[in-house]
């Protein structure tokens, strides 16, 4: 039988309590980094926001950089889960247009992950130029490359452009849609849903062939993408468990 608390409910294990505490600290760190930026957010600030002692944070992470790395792993898992859910619900999300739309929608809900992928110095400060940030961007490019290879094999993207050219176009369009917004008058900036639609339509017109993708090839691409996501998320989950 499980040990009982005084109220008669199963007592939480030390592992559960540690995990809940880590999540609370990560929530606090995310809130403050988005509010003040990484450079101005201290361990003391995070401890105060999370309602724990400063020393408690060091039971989980040795440095502020280690804490941020764990936070980014959690963001990556949330982003992957959103895309996986969309793929499971509709295989059409596996087209380049569908994937870019769902990725943009998910990224717009994860401002910290967006800051990392765009190397936003206003949010990340000095971290924008670290090896961690460079690795996150390299991972994004690797993901684009792997998926374009799948789509090329299934005839779901144009083959008159080389793979490096397609990666460049995809990366430039994806980043550009997010980077340009601060420079435009508000009247010209679409809302989140419209931005995701415009991004997806632009990529479709640039890189996808006509007519619509055949069902069999689309199912294959969706299956392979889900396998890739599952592997990536399993690795990230294991790293996060070790990190907290």
JSON list of C-alpha atoms in Angstrom, two decimals:
[
{"chain": "A", "resi": 1, "resn": "UNK", "atom": "CA", "xyz": [0.00, 0.00, 0.00]},
{"chain": "A", "resi": 2, "resn": "UNK", "atom": "CA", "xyz": [1.06, 3.60, -0.62]},
{"chain": "A", "resi": 3, "resn": "UNK", "atom": "CA", "xyz": [1.98, 5.61, 2.49]},
{"chain": "A", "resi": 4, "resn": "UNK", "atom": "CA", "xyz": [-0.91, 7.79, 3.64]},
{"chain": "A", "resi": 5, "resn": "UNK", "atom": "CA", "xyz": [-0.84, 11.43, 4.66]},
{"chain": "A", "resi": 6, "resn": "UNK", "atom": "CA", "xyz": [-2.72, 12.63, 7.74]},
{"chain": "A", "resi": 7, "resn": "UNK", "atom": "CA", "xyz": [-5.68, 13.50, 5.51]},
{"chain": "A", "resi": 8, "resn": "UNK", "atom": "CA", "xyz": [-5.82, 9.94, 4.21]},
{"chain": "A", "resi": 9, "resn": "UNK", "atom": "CA", "xyz": [-4.50, 10.69, 0.71]},
{"chain": "A", "resi": 10, "resn": "UNK", "atom": "CA", "xyz": [-1.36, 9.03, -0.69]},
{"chain": "A", "resi": 11, "resn": "UNK", "atom": "CA", "xyz": [1.76, 10.88, 0.45]},
{"chain": "A", "resi": 12, "resn": "UNK", "atom": "CA", "xyz": [3.87, 12.39, -2.30]},
{"chain": "A", "resi": 13, "resn": "UNK", "atom": "CA", "xyz": [7.28, 10.88, -2.83]},
{"chain": "A", "resi": 14, "resn": "UNK", "atom": "CA", "xyz": [10.43, 12.94, -2.46]},
{"chain": "A", "resi": 15, "resn": "UNK", "atom": "CA", "xyz": [10.88, 12.64, -6.23]},
{"chain": "A", "resi": 16, "resn": "UNK", "atom": "CA", "xyz": [7.43, 14.14, -6.81]},
{"chain": "A", "resi": 17, "resn": "UNK", "atom": "CA", "xyz": [8.11, 16.99, -4.42]},
{"chain": "A", "resi": 18, "resn": "UNK", "atom": "CA", "xyz": [11.46, 17.68, -6.04]},
{"chain": "A", "resi": 19, "resn": "UNK", "atom": "CA", "xyz": [9.87, 17.69, -9.51]},
{"chain": "A", "resi": 20, "resn": "UNK", "atom": "CA", "xyz": [7.06, 20.03, -8.42]},
{"chain": "A", "resi": 21, "resn": "UNK", "atom": "CA", "xyz": [9.58, 22.38, -6.84]},
{"chain": "A", "resi": 22, "resn": "UNK", "atom": "CA", "xyz": [11.74, 22.37, -9.98]},
{"chain": "A", "resi": 23, "resn": "UNK", "atom": "CA", "xyz": [8.70, 23.17, -12.13]},
{"chain": "A", "resi": 24, "resn": "UNK", "atom": "CA", "xyz": [7.80, 26.08, -9.85]},
{"chain": "A", "resi": 25, "resn": "UNK", "atom": "CA", "xyz": [11.32, 27.46, -10.08]},
{"chain": "A", "resi": 26, "resn": "UNK", "atom": "CA", "xyz": [11.34, 27.10, -13.87]},
{"chain": "A", "resi": 27, "resn": "UNK", "atom": "CA", "xyz": [7.97, 28.87, -14.07]},
{"chain": "A", "resi": 28, "resn": "UNK", "atom": "CA", "xyz": [9.38, 31.72, -12.00]},
{"chain": "A", "resi": 29, "resn": "UNK", "atom": "CA", "xyz": [12.50, 31.95, -14.16]},
{"chain": "A", "resi": 30, "resn": "UNK", "atom": "CA", "xyz": [10.45, 32.05, -17.36]},
{"chain": "A", "resi": 31, "resn": "UNK", "atom": "CA", "xyz": [8.23, 34.83, -16.02]},
{"chain": "A", "resi": 32, "resn": "UNK", "atom": "CA", "xyz": [11.13, 37.01, -14.91]},
{"chain": "A", "resi": 33, "resn": "UNK", "atom": "CA", "xyz": [13.33, 36.48, -17.96]},
{"chain": "A", "resi": 34, "resn": "UNK", "atom": "CA", "xyz": [10.46, 37.52, -20.23]},
{"chain": "A", "resi": 35, "resn": "UNK", "atom": "CA", "xyz": [9.75, 40.51, -18.00]},
{"chain": "A", "resi": 36, "resn": "UNK", "atom": "CA", "xyz": [13.29, 41.80, -17.38]},
{"chain": "A", "resi": 37, "resn": "UNK", "atom": "CA", "xyz": [15.57, 39.84, -19.68]},
{"chain": "A", "resi": 38, "resn": "UNK", "atom": "CA", "xyz": [18.17, 37.26, -18.73]},
{"chain": "A", "resi": 39, "resn": "UNK", "atom": "CA", "xyz": [20.92, 39.74, -17.84]},
{"chain": "A", "resi": 40, "resn": "UNK", "atom": "CA", "xyz": [18.79, 41.45, -15.17]},
{"chain": "A", "resi": 41, "resn": "UNK", "atom": "CA", "xyz": [17.29, 38.28, -13.69]},
{"chain": "A", "resi": 42, "resn": "UNK", "atom": "CA", "xyz": [19.21, 36.96, -10.69]},
{"chain": "A", "resi": 43, "resn": "UNK", "atom": "CA", "xyz": [18.97, 33.72, -8.74]},
{"chain": "A", "resi": 44, "resn": "UNK", "atom": "CA", "xyz": [17.69, 35.80, -5.82]},
{"chain": "A", "resi": 45, "resn": "UNK", "atom": "CA", "xyz": [14.88, 37.18, -8.00]},
{"chain": "A", "resi": 46, "resn": "UNK", "atom": "CA", "xyz": [13.92, 33.70, -9.16]},
{"chain": "A", "resi": 47, "resn": "UNK", "atom": "CA", "xyz": [13.96, 32.32, -5.62]},
{"chain": "A", "resi": 48, "resn": "UNK", "atom": "CA", "xyz": [11.72, 35.16, -4.41]},
{"chain": "A", "resi": 49, "resn": "UNK", "atom": "CA", "xyz": [9.28, 34.67, -7.31]},
{"chain": "A", "resi": 50, "resn": "UNK", "atom": "CA", "xyz": [9.15, 30.89, -6.74]},
{"chain": "A", "resi": 51, "resn": "UNK", "atom": "CA", "xyz": [8.78, 31.22, -2.96]},
{"chain": "A", "resi": 52, "resn": "UNK", "atom": "CA", "xyz": [11.89, 29.19, -2.15]},
{"chain": "A", "resi": 53, "resn": "UNK", "atom": "CA", "xyz": [15.24, 29.89, -0.54]},
{"chain": "A", "resi": 54, "resn": "UNK", "atom": "CA", "xyz": [18.13, 30.82, -2.80]},
{"chain": "A", "resi": 55, "resn": "UNK", "atom": "CA", "xyz": [20.02, 27.72, -1.64]},
{"chain": "A", "resi": 56, "resn": "UNK", "atom": "CA", "xyz": [17.11, 25.54, -2.73]},
{"chain": "A", "resi": 57, "resn": "UNK", "atom": "CA", "xyz": [17.69, 26.51, -6.35]},
{"chain": "A", "resi": 58, "resn": "UNK", "atom": "CA", "xyz": [21.29, 25.32, -6.05]},
{"chain": "A", "resi": 59, "resn": "UNK", "atom": "CA", "xyz": [20.00, 21.90, -5.02]},
{"chain": "A", "resi": 60, "resn": "UNK", "atom": "CA", "xyz": [18.74, 21.61, -8.60]},
{"chain": "A", "resi": 61, "resn": "UNK", "atom": "CA", "xyz": [21.20, 23.67, -10.66]},
{"chain": "A", "resi": 62, "resn": "UNK", "atom": "CA", "xyz": [24.76, 24.76, -9.97]},
{"chain": "A", "resi": 63, "resn": "UNK", "atom": "CA", "xyz": [24.55, 27.92, -12.07]},
{"chain": "A", "resi": 64, "resn": "UNK", "atom": "CA", "xyz": [22.01, 30.26, -13.58]},
{"chain": "A", "resi": 65, "resn": "UNK", "atom": "CA", "xyz": [23.11, 28.98, -17.01]},
{"chain": "A", "resi": 66, "resn": "UNK", "atom": "CA", "xyz": [22.27, 25.41, -15.99]},
{"chain": "A", "resi": 67, "resn": "UNK", "atom": "CA", "xyz": [18.81, 26.53, -14.86]},
{"chain": "A", "resi": 68, "resn": "UNK", "atom": "CA", "xyz": [18.24, 28.28, -18.19]},
{"chain": "A", "resi": 69, "resn": "UNK", "atom": "CA", "xyz": [19.35, 25.17, -20.11]},
{"chain": "A", "resi": 70, "resn": "UNK", "atom": "CA", "xyz": [16.73, 23.14, -18.23]},
{"chain": "A", "resi": 71, "resn": "UNK", "atom": "CA", "xyz": [14.12, 25.79, -18.99]},
{"chain": "A", "resi": 72, "resn": "UNK", "atom": "CA", "xyz": [14.93, 25.56, -22.69]},
{"chain": "A", "resi": 73, "resn": "UNK", "atom": "CA", "xyz": [14.62, 21.77, -22.62]},
{"chain": "A", "resi": 74, "resn": "UNK", "atom": "CA", "xyz": [11.16, 22.17, -21.11]},
{"chain": "A", "resi": 75, "resn": "UNK", "atom": "CA", "xyz": [10.25, 24.71, -23.80]},
{"chain": "A", "resi": 76, "resn": "UNK", "atom": "CA", "xyz": [11.48, 22.33, -26.50]},
{"chain": "A", "resi": 77, "resn": "UNK", "atom": "CA", "xyz": [9.30, 19.54, -25.13]},
{"chain": "A", "resi": 78, "resn": "UNK", "atom": "CA", "xyz": [6.22, 21.78, -25.05]},
{"chain": "A", "resi": 79, "resn": "UNK", "atom": "CA", "xyz": [6.85, 22.89, -28.63]},
{"chain": "A", "resi": 80, "resn": "UNK", "atom": "CA", "xyz": [7.30, 19.31, -29.81]},
{"chain": "A", "resi": 81, "resn": "UNK", "atom": "CA", "xyz": [4.17, 18.16, -28.00]},
{"chain": "A", "resi": 82, "resn": "UNK", "atom": "CA", "xyz": [2.08, 20.82, -29.74]},
{"chain": "A", "resi": 83, "resn": "UNK", "atom": "CA", "xyz": [3.36, 19.82, -33.18]},
{"chain": "A", "resi": 84, "resn": "UNK", "atom": "CA", "xyz": [2.94, 16.12, -32.42]},
{"chain": "A", "resi": 85, "resn": "UNK", "atom": "CA", "xyz": [-0.66, 16.69, -31.36]},
{"chain": "A", "resi": 86, "resn": "UNK", "atom": "CA", "xyz": [-1.39, 18.50, -34.62]},
{"chain": "A", "resi": 87, "resn": "UNK", "atom": "CA", "xyz": [0.18, 15.67, -36.66]},
{"chain": "A", "resi": 88, "resn": "UNK", "atom": "CA", "xyz": [-1.76, 13.02, -34.79]},
{"chain": "A", "resi": 89, "resn": "UNK", "atom": "CA", "xyz": [-5.02, 14.87, -35.38]},
{"chain": "A", "resi": 90, "resn": "UNK", "atom": "CA", "xyz": [-4.42, 15.57, -39.09]},
{"chain": "A", "resi": 91, "resn": "UNK", "atom": "CA", "xyz": [-1.75, 14.02, -41.36]},
{"chain": "A", "resi": 92, "resn": "UNK", "atom": "CA", "xyz": [-2.01, 17.13, -43.58]},
{"chain": "A", "resi": 93, "resn": "UNK", "atom": "CA", "xyz": [0.05, 18.86, -40.92]},
{"chain": "A", "resi": 94, "resn": "UNK", "atom": "CA", "xyz": [2.97, 16.84, -42.29]},
{"chain": "A", "resi": 95, "resn": "UNK", "atom": "CA", "xyz": [3.07, 18.86, -45.50]},
{"chain": "A", "resi": 96, "resn": "UNK", "atom": "CA", "xyz": [5.61, 21.65, -45.50]},
{"chain": "A", "resi": 97, "resn": "UNK", "atom": "CA", "xyz": [2.79, 24.18, -45.41]},
{"chain": "A", "resi": 98, "resn": "UNK", "atom": "CA", "xyz": [1.05, 22.34, -42.57]},
{"chain": "A", "resi": 99, "resn": "UNK", "atom": "CA", "xyz": [4.21, 21.84, -40.54]},
{"chain": "A", "resi": 100, "resn": "UNK", "atom": "CA", "xyz": [5.28, 25.47, -40.85]},
{"chain": "A", "resi": 101, "resn": "UNK", "atom": "CA", "xyz": [1.82, 26.67, -39.83]},
{"chain": "A", "resi": 102, "resn": "UNK", "atom": "CA", "xyz": [1.74, 24.45, -36.75]},
{"chain": "A", "resi": 103, "resn": "UNK", "atom": "CA", "xyz": [5.35, 25.29, -35.88]},
{"chain": "A", "resi": 104, "resn": "UNK", "atom": "CA", "xyz": [4.64, 29.02, -36.11]},
{"chain": "A", "resi": 105, "resn": "UNK", "atom": "CA", "xyz": [1.48, 28.69, -34.02]},
{"chain": "A", "resi": 106, "resn": "UNK", "atom": "CA", "xyz": [3.34, 26.70, -31.37]},
{"chain": "A", "resi": 107, "resn": "UNK", "atom": "CA", "xyz": [6.31, 29.06, -31.37]},
{"chain": "A", "resi": 108, "resn": "UNK", "atom": "CA", "xyz": [4.08, 32.09, -30.91]},
{"chain": "A", "resi": 109, "resn": "UNK", "atom": "CA", "xyz": [2.84, 30.47, -27.70]},
{"chain": "A", "resi": 110, "resn": "UNK", "atom": "CA", "xyz": [6.42, 29.90, -26.48]},
{"chain": "A", "resi": 111, "resn": "UNK", "atom": "CA", "xyz": [8.10, 33.34, -26.44]},
{"chain": "A", "resi": 112, "resn": "UNK", "atom": "CA", "xyz": [11.22, 32.03, -24.71]},
{"chain": "A", "resi": 113, "resn": "UNK", "atom": "CA", "xyz": [11.80, 29.41, -27.37]},
{"chain": "A", "resi": 114, "resn": "UNK", "atom": "CA", "xyz": [11.17, 32.02, -30.04]},
{"chain": "A", "resi": 115, "resn": "UNK", "atom": "CA", "xyz": [13.78, 34.25, -28.40]},
{"chain": "A", "resi": 116, "resn": "UNK", "atom": "CA", "xyz": [16.32, 31.41, -28.44]},
{"chain": "A", "resi": 117, "resn": "UNK", "atom": "CA", "xyz": [15.73, 30.49, -32.08]},
{"chain": "A", "resi": 118, "resn": "UNK", "atom": "CA", "xyz": [15.91, 34.14, -33.15]},
{"chain": "A", "resi": 119, "resn": "UNK", "atom": "CA", "xyz": [18.81, 34.86, -30.76]},
{"chain": "A", "resi": 120, "resn": "UNK", "atom": "CA", "xyz": [16.89, 37.80, -29.30]},
{"chain": "A", "resi": 121, "resn": "UNK", "atom": "CA", "xyz": [19.36, 39.87, -27.27]},
{"chain": "A", "resi": 122, "resn": "UNK", "atom": "CA", "xyz": [16.58, 41.88, -25.59]},
{"chain": "A", "resi": 123, "resn": "UNK", "atom": "CA", "xyz": [15.41, 38.70, -23.85]},
{"chain": "A", "resi": 124, "resn": "UNK", "atom": "CA", "xyz": [18.56, 36.58, -23.76]},
{"chain": "A", "resi": 125, "resn": "UNK", "atom": "CA", "xyz": [21.22, 39.22, -23.27]},
{"chain": "A", "resi": 126, "resn": "UNK", "atom": "CA", "xyz": [24.67, 37.65, -23.28]},
{"chain": "A", "resi": 127, "resn": "UNK", "atom": "CA", "xyz": [23.18, 34.18, -23.75]},
{"chain": "A", "resi": 128, "resn": "UNK", "atom": "CA", "xyz": [22.24, 35.08, -27.33]},
{"chain": "A", "resi": 129, "resn": "UNK", "atom": "CA", "xyz": [25.89, 34.66, -28.31]},
{"chain": "A", "resi": 130, "resn": "UNK", "atom": "CA", "xyz": [26.69, 31.55, -26.29]},
{"chain": "A", "resi": 131, "resn": "UNK", "atom": "CA", "xyz": [27.34, 28.08, -27.63]},
{"chain": "A", "resi": 132, "resn": "UNK", "atom": "CA", "xyz": [23.96, 27.00, -26.20]},
{"chain": "A", "resi": 133, "resn": "UNK", "atom": "CA", "xyz": [22.12, 29.52, -28.35]},
{"chain": "A", "resi": 134, "resn": "UNK", "atom": "CA", "xyz": [24.18, 28.63, -31.41]},
{"chain": "A", "resi": 135, "resn": "UNK", "atom": "CA", "xyz": [23.46, 24.95, -30.79]},
{"chain": "A", "resi": 136, "resn": "UNK", "atom": "CA", "xyz": [19.72, 25.62, -30.58]},
{"chain": "A", "resi": 137, "resn": "UNK", "atom": "CA", "xyz": [19.79, 27.37, -33.96]},
{"chain": "A", "resi": 138, "resn": "UNK", "atom": "CA", "xyz": [21.94, 24.60, -35.45]},
{"chain": "A", "resi": 139, "resn": "UNK", "atom": "CA", "xyz": [19.41, 22.07, -34.17]},
{"chain": "A", "resi": 140, "resn": "UNK", "atom": "CA", "xyz": [16.62, 23.99, -35.89]},
{"chain": "A", "resi": 141, "resn": "UNK", "atom": "CA", "xyz": [18.52, 23.96, -39.18]},
{"chain": "A", "resi": 142, "resn": "UNK", "atom": "CA", "xyz": [19.24, 20.24, -38.77]},
{"chain": "A", "resi": 143, "resn": "UNK", "atom": "CA", "xyz": [15.54, 19.63, -38.22]},
{"chain": "A", "resi": 144, "resn": "UNK", "atom": "CA", "xyz": [14.64, 21.58, -41.37]},
{"chain": "A", "resi": 145, "resn": "UNK", "atom": "CA", "xyz": [17.24, 19.62, -43.33]},
{"chain": "A", "resi": 146, "resn": "UNK", "atom": "CA", "xyz": [16.09, 16.21, -42.10]},
{"chain": "A", "resi": 147, "resn": "UNK", "atom": "CA", "xyz": [12.46, 16.94, -42.85]},
{"chain": "A", "resi": 148, "resn": "UNK", "atom": "CA", "xyz": [13.13, 18.40, -46.29]},
{"chain": "A", "resi": 149, "resn": "UNK", "atom": "CA", "xyz": [15.02, 15.22, -47.13]},
{"chain": "A", "resi": 150, "resn": "UNK", "atom": "CA", "xyz": [11.93, 13.20, -46.20]},
{"chain": "A", "resi": 151, "resn": "UNK", "atom": "CA", "xyz": [9.68, 15.44, -48.28]},
{"chain": "A", "resi": 152, "resn": "UNK", "atom": "CA", "xyz": [12.03, 15.34, -51.26]},
{"chain": "A", "resi": 153, "resn": "UNK", "atom": "CA", "xyz": [12.07, 11.53, -51.14]},
{"chain": "A", "resi": 154, "resn": "UNK", "atom": "CA", "xyz": [8.26, 11.50, -51.19]},
{"chain": "A", "resi": 155, "resn": "UNK", "atom": "CA", "xyz": [7.98, 14.11, -53.96]},
{"chain": "A", "resi": 156, "resn": "UNK", "atom": "CA", "xyz": [6.26, 16.56, -51.61]},
{"chain": "A", "resi": 157, "resn": "UNK", "atom": "CA", "xyz": [8.58, 19.51, -52.28]},
{"chain": "A", "resi": 158, "resn": "UNK", "atom": "CA", "xyz": [10.09, 20.88, -55.48]},
{"chain": "A", "resi": 159, "resn": "UNK", "atom": "CA", "xyz": [13.17, 19.09, -56.74]},
{"chain": "A", "resi": 160, "resn": "UNK", "atom": "CA", "xyz": [14.40, 21.82, -59.07]},
{"chain": "A", "resi": 161, "resn": "UNK", "atom": "CA", "xyz": [16.06, 23.49, -56.09]},
{"chain": "A", "resi": 162, "resn": "UNK", "atom": "CA", "xyz": [18.97, 21.89, -54.23]},
{"chain": "A", "resi": 163, "resn": "UNK", "atom": "CA", "xyz": [18.55, 20.83, -50.61]},
{"chain": "A", "resi": 164, "resn": "UNK", "atom": "CA", "xyz": [20.91, 23.58, -49.34]},
{"chain": "A", "resi": 165, "resn": "UNK", "atom": "CA", "xyz": [18.93, 26.17, -51.33]},
{"chain": "A", "resi": 166, "resn": "UNK", "atom": "CA", "xyz": [15.68, 24.92, -49.83]},
{"chain": "A", "resi": 167, "resn": "UNK", "atom": "CA", "xyz": [17.10, 25.00, -46.29]},
{"chain": "A", "resi": 168, "resn": "UNK", "atom": "CA", "xyz": [18.24, 28.59, -46.89]},
{"chain": "A", "resi": 169, "resn": "UNK", "atom": "CA", "xyz": [14.84, 29.69, -48.22]},
{"chain": "A", "resi": 170, "resn": "UNK", "atom": "CA", "xyz": [12.98, 27.95, -45.43]},
{"chain": "A", "resi": 171, "resn": "UNK", "atom": "CA", "xyz": [15.25, 29.37, -42.71]},
{"chain": "A", "resi": 172, "resn": "UNK", "atom": "CA", "xyz": [15.16, 32.89, -44.15]},
{"chain": "A", "resi": 173, "resn": "UNK", "atom": "CA", "xyz": [11.38, 32.97, -44.52]},
{"chain": "A", "resi": 174, "resn": "UNK", "atom": "CA", "xyz": [10.73, 31.40, -41.13]},
{"chain": "A", "resi": 175, "resn": "UNK", "atom": "CA", "xyz": [13.03, 33.79, -39.26]},
{"chain": "A", "resi": 176, "resn": "UNK", "atom": "CA", "xyz": [12.06, 36.80, -41.37]},
{"chain": "A", "resi": 177, "resn": "UNK", "atom": "CA", "xyz": [8.37, 36.55, -40.54]},
{"chain": "A", "resi": 178, "resn": "UNK", "atom": "CA", "xyz": [9.19, 36.94, -36.84]},
{"chain": "A", "resi": 179, "resn": "UNK", "atom": "CA", "xyz": [12.01, 39.45, -37.14]},
{"chain": "A", "resi": 180, "resn": "UNK", "atom": "CA", "xyz": [10.25, 42.01, -39.31]},
{"chain": "A", "resi": 181, "resn": "UNK", "atom": "CA", "xyz": [7.27, 42.69, -37.03]},
{"chain": "A", "resi": 182, "resn": "UNK", "atom": "CA", "xyz": [9.00, 45.20, -34.68]},
{"chain": "A", "resi": 183, "resn": "UNK", "atom": "CA", "xyz": [9.99, 47.37, -37.66]},
{"chain": "A", "resi": 184, "resn": "UNK", "atom": "CA", "xyz": [6.50, 47.71, -39.15]},
{"chain": "A", "resi": 185, "resn": "UNK", "atom": "CA", "xyz": [3.64, 50.02, -38.11]},
{"chain": "A", "resi": 186, "resn": "UNK", "atom": "CA", "xyz": [1.04, 48.16, -36.07]},
{"chain": "A", "resi": 187, "resn": "UNK", "atom": "CA", "xyz": [-1.48, 48.37, -38.91]},
{"chain": "A", "resi": 188, "resn": "UNK", "atom": "CA", "xyz": [0.72, 46.10, -41.01]},
{"chain": "A", "resi": 189, "resn": "UNK", "atom": "CA", "xyz": [1.44, 43.45, -38.38]},
{"chain": "A", "resi": 190, "resn": "UNK", "atom": "CA", "xyz": [-0.92, 40.45, -38.58]},
{"chain": "A", "resi": 191, "resn": "UNK", "atom": "CA", "xyz": [-2.28, 38.73, -35.51]},
{"chain": "A", "resi": 192, "resn": "UNK", "atom": "CA", "xyz": [-0.74, 35.40, -34.54]},
{"chain": "A", "resi": 193, "resn": "UNK", "atom": "CA", "xyz": [-3.13, 33.21, -36.50]},
{"chain": "A", "resi": 194, "resn": "UNK", "atom": "CA", "xyz": [-2.85, 35.33, -39.64]},
{"chain": "A", "resi": 195, "resn": "UNK", "atom": "CA", "xyz": [0.95, 35.35, -39.34]},
{"chain": "A", "resi": 196, "resn": "UNK", "atom": "CA", "xyz": [1.02, 31.54, -39.17]},
{"chain": "A", "resi": 197, "resn": "UNK", "atom": "CA", "xyz": [-1.25, 31.34, -42.23]},
{"chain": "A", "resi": 198, "resn": "UNK", "atom": "CA", "xyz": [0.85, 33.83, -44.22]},
{"chain": "A", "resi": 199, "resn": "UNK", "atom": "CA", "xyz": [4.08, 32.05, -43.32]},
{"chain": "A", "resi": 200, "resn": "UNK", "atom": "CA", "xyz": [2.66, 28.69, -44.36]},
{"chain": "A", "resi": 201, "resn": "UNK", "atom": "CA", "xyz": [1.27, 30.06, -47.61]},
{"chain": "A", "resi": 202, "resn": "UNK", "atom": "CA", "xyz": [4.58, 31.72, -48.50]},
{"chain": "A", "resi": 203, "resn": "UNK", "atom": "CA", "xyz": [6.51, 28.49, -47.95]},
{"chain": "A", "resi": 204, "resn": "UNK", "atom": "CA", "xyz": [3.89, 26.56, -49.92]},
{"chain": "A", "resi": 205, "resn": "UNK", "atom": "CA", "xyz": [4.21, 28.86, -52.92]},
{"chain": "A", "resi": 206, "resn": "UNK", "atom": "CA", "xyz": [8.01, 28.86, -52.75]},
{"chain": "A", "resi": 207, "resn": "UNK", "atom": "CA", "xyz": [8.78, 25.20, -52.19]},
{"chain": "A", "resi": 208, "resn": "UNK", "atom": "CA", "xyz": [5.79, 22.90, -52.65]},
{"chain": "A", "resi": 209, "resn": "UNK", "atom": "CA", "xyz": [4.68, 21.49, -56.00]},
{"chain": "A", "resi": 210, "resn": "UNK", "atom": "CA", "xyz": [1.18, 21.44, -57.38]},
{"chain": "A", "resi": 211, "resn": "UNK", "atom": "CA", "xyz": [-1.20, 19.59, -57.26]},
{"chain": "A", "resi": 212, "resn": "UNK", "atom": "CA", "xyz": [-1.91, 18.57, -53.66]},
{"chain": "A", "resi": 213, "resn": "UNK", "atom": "CA", "xyz": [0.19, 15.86, -52.05]},
{"chain": "A", "resi": 214, "resn": "UNK", "atom": "CA", "xyz": [-0.90, 12.24, -52.71]},
{"chain": "A", "resi": 215, "resn": "UNK", "atom": "CA", "xyz": [-2.40, 10.57, -49.65]},
{"chain": "A", "resi": 216, "resn": "UNK", "atom": "CA", "xyz": [0.03, 7.62, -49.46]},
{"chain": "A", "resi": 217, "resn": "UNK", "atom": "CA", "xyz": [3.14, 9.82, -49.64]},
{"chain": "A", "resi": 218, "resn": "UNK", "atom": "CA", "xyz": [1.64, 12.20, -47.11]},
{"chain": "A", "resi": 219, "resn": "UNK", "atom": "CA", "xyz": [0.93, 9.37, -44.68]},
{"chain": "A", "resi": 220, "resn": "UNK", "atom": "CA", "xyz": [4.53, 8.19, -45.04]},
{"chain": "A", "resi": 221, "resn": "UNK", "atom": "CA", "xyz": [5.87, 11.68, -44.38]},
{"chain": "A", "resi": 222, "resn": "UNK", "atom": "CA", "xyz": [3.62, 12.08, -41.33]},
{"chain": "A", "resi": 223, "resn": "UNK", "atom": "CA", "xyz": [4.77, 8.73, -39.95]},
{"chain": "A", "resi": 224, "resn": "UNK", "atom": "CA", "xyz": [8.45, 9.59, -40.41]},
{"chain": "A", "resi": 225, "resn": "UNK", "atom": "CA", "xyz": [7.98, 13.03, -38.87]},
{"chain": "A", "resi": 226, "resn": "UNK", "atom": "CA", "xyz": [6.26, 11.54, -35.84]},
{"chain": "A", "resi": 227, "resn": "UNK", "atom": "CA", "xyz": [9.13, 9.08, -35.43]},
{"chain": "A", "resi": 228, "resn": "UNK", "atom": "CA", "xyz": [11.63, 11.96, -35.59]},
{"chain": "A", "resi": 229, "resn": "UNK", "atom": "CA", "xyz": [9.64, 14.01, -33.07]},
{"chain": "A", "resi": 230, "resn": "UNK", "atom": "CA", "xyz": [9.29, 11.07, -30.69]},
{"chain": "A", "resi": 231, "resn": "UNK", "atom": "CA", "xyz": [13.04, 10.37, -30.75]},
{"chain": "A", "resi": 232, "resn": "UNK", "atom": "CA", "xyz": [13.88, 14.03, -30.24]},
{"chain": "A", "resi": 233, "resn": "UNK", "atom": "CA", "xyz": [11.40, 14.43, -27.40]},
{"chain": "A", "resi": 234, "resn": "UNK", "atom": "CA", "xyz": [12.53, 11.23, -25.67]},
{"chain": "A", "resi": 235, "resn": "UNK", "atom": "CA", "xyz": [16.11, 12.52, -25.70]},
{"chain": "A", "resi": 236, "resn": "UNK", "atom": "CA", "xyz": [15.03, 15.94, -24.42]},
{"chain": "A", "resi": 237, "resn": "UNK", "atom": "CA", "xyz": [12.91, 14.39, -21.66]},
{"chain": "A", "resi": 238, "resn": "UNK", "atom": "CA", "xyz": [15.83, 12.28, -20.48]},
{"chain": "A", "resi": 239, "resn": "UNK", "atom": "CA", "xyz": [18.10, 15.32, -20.46]},
{"chain": "A", "resi": 240, "resn": "UNK", "atom": "CA", "xyz": [15.53, 17.34, -18.54]},
{"chain": "A", "resi": 241, "resn": "UNK", "atom": "CA", "xyz": [15.10, 14.63, -15.90]},
{"chain": "A", "resi": 242, "resn": "UNK", "atom": "CA", "xyz": [18.86, 14.62, -15.39]},
{"chain": "A", "resi": 243, "resn": "UNK", "atom": "CA", "xyz": [18.93, 18.42, -15.29]},
{"chain": "A", "resi": 244, "resn": "UNK", "atom": "CA", "xyz": [16.38, 18.92, -12.51]}
]
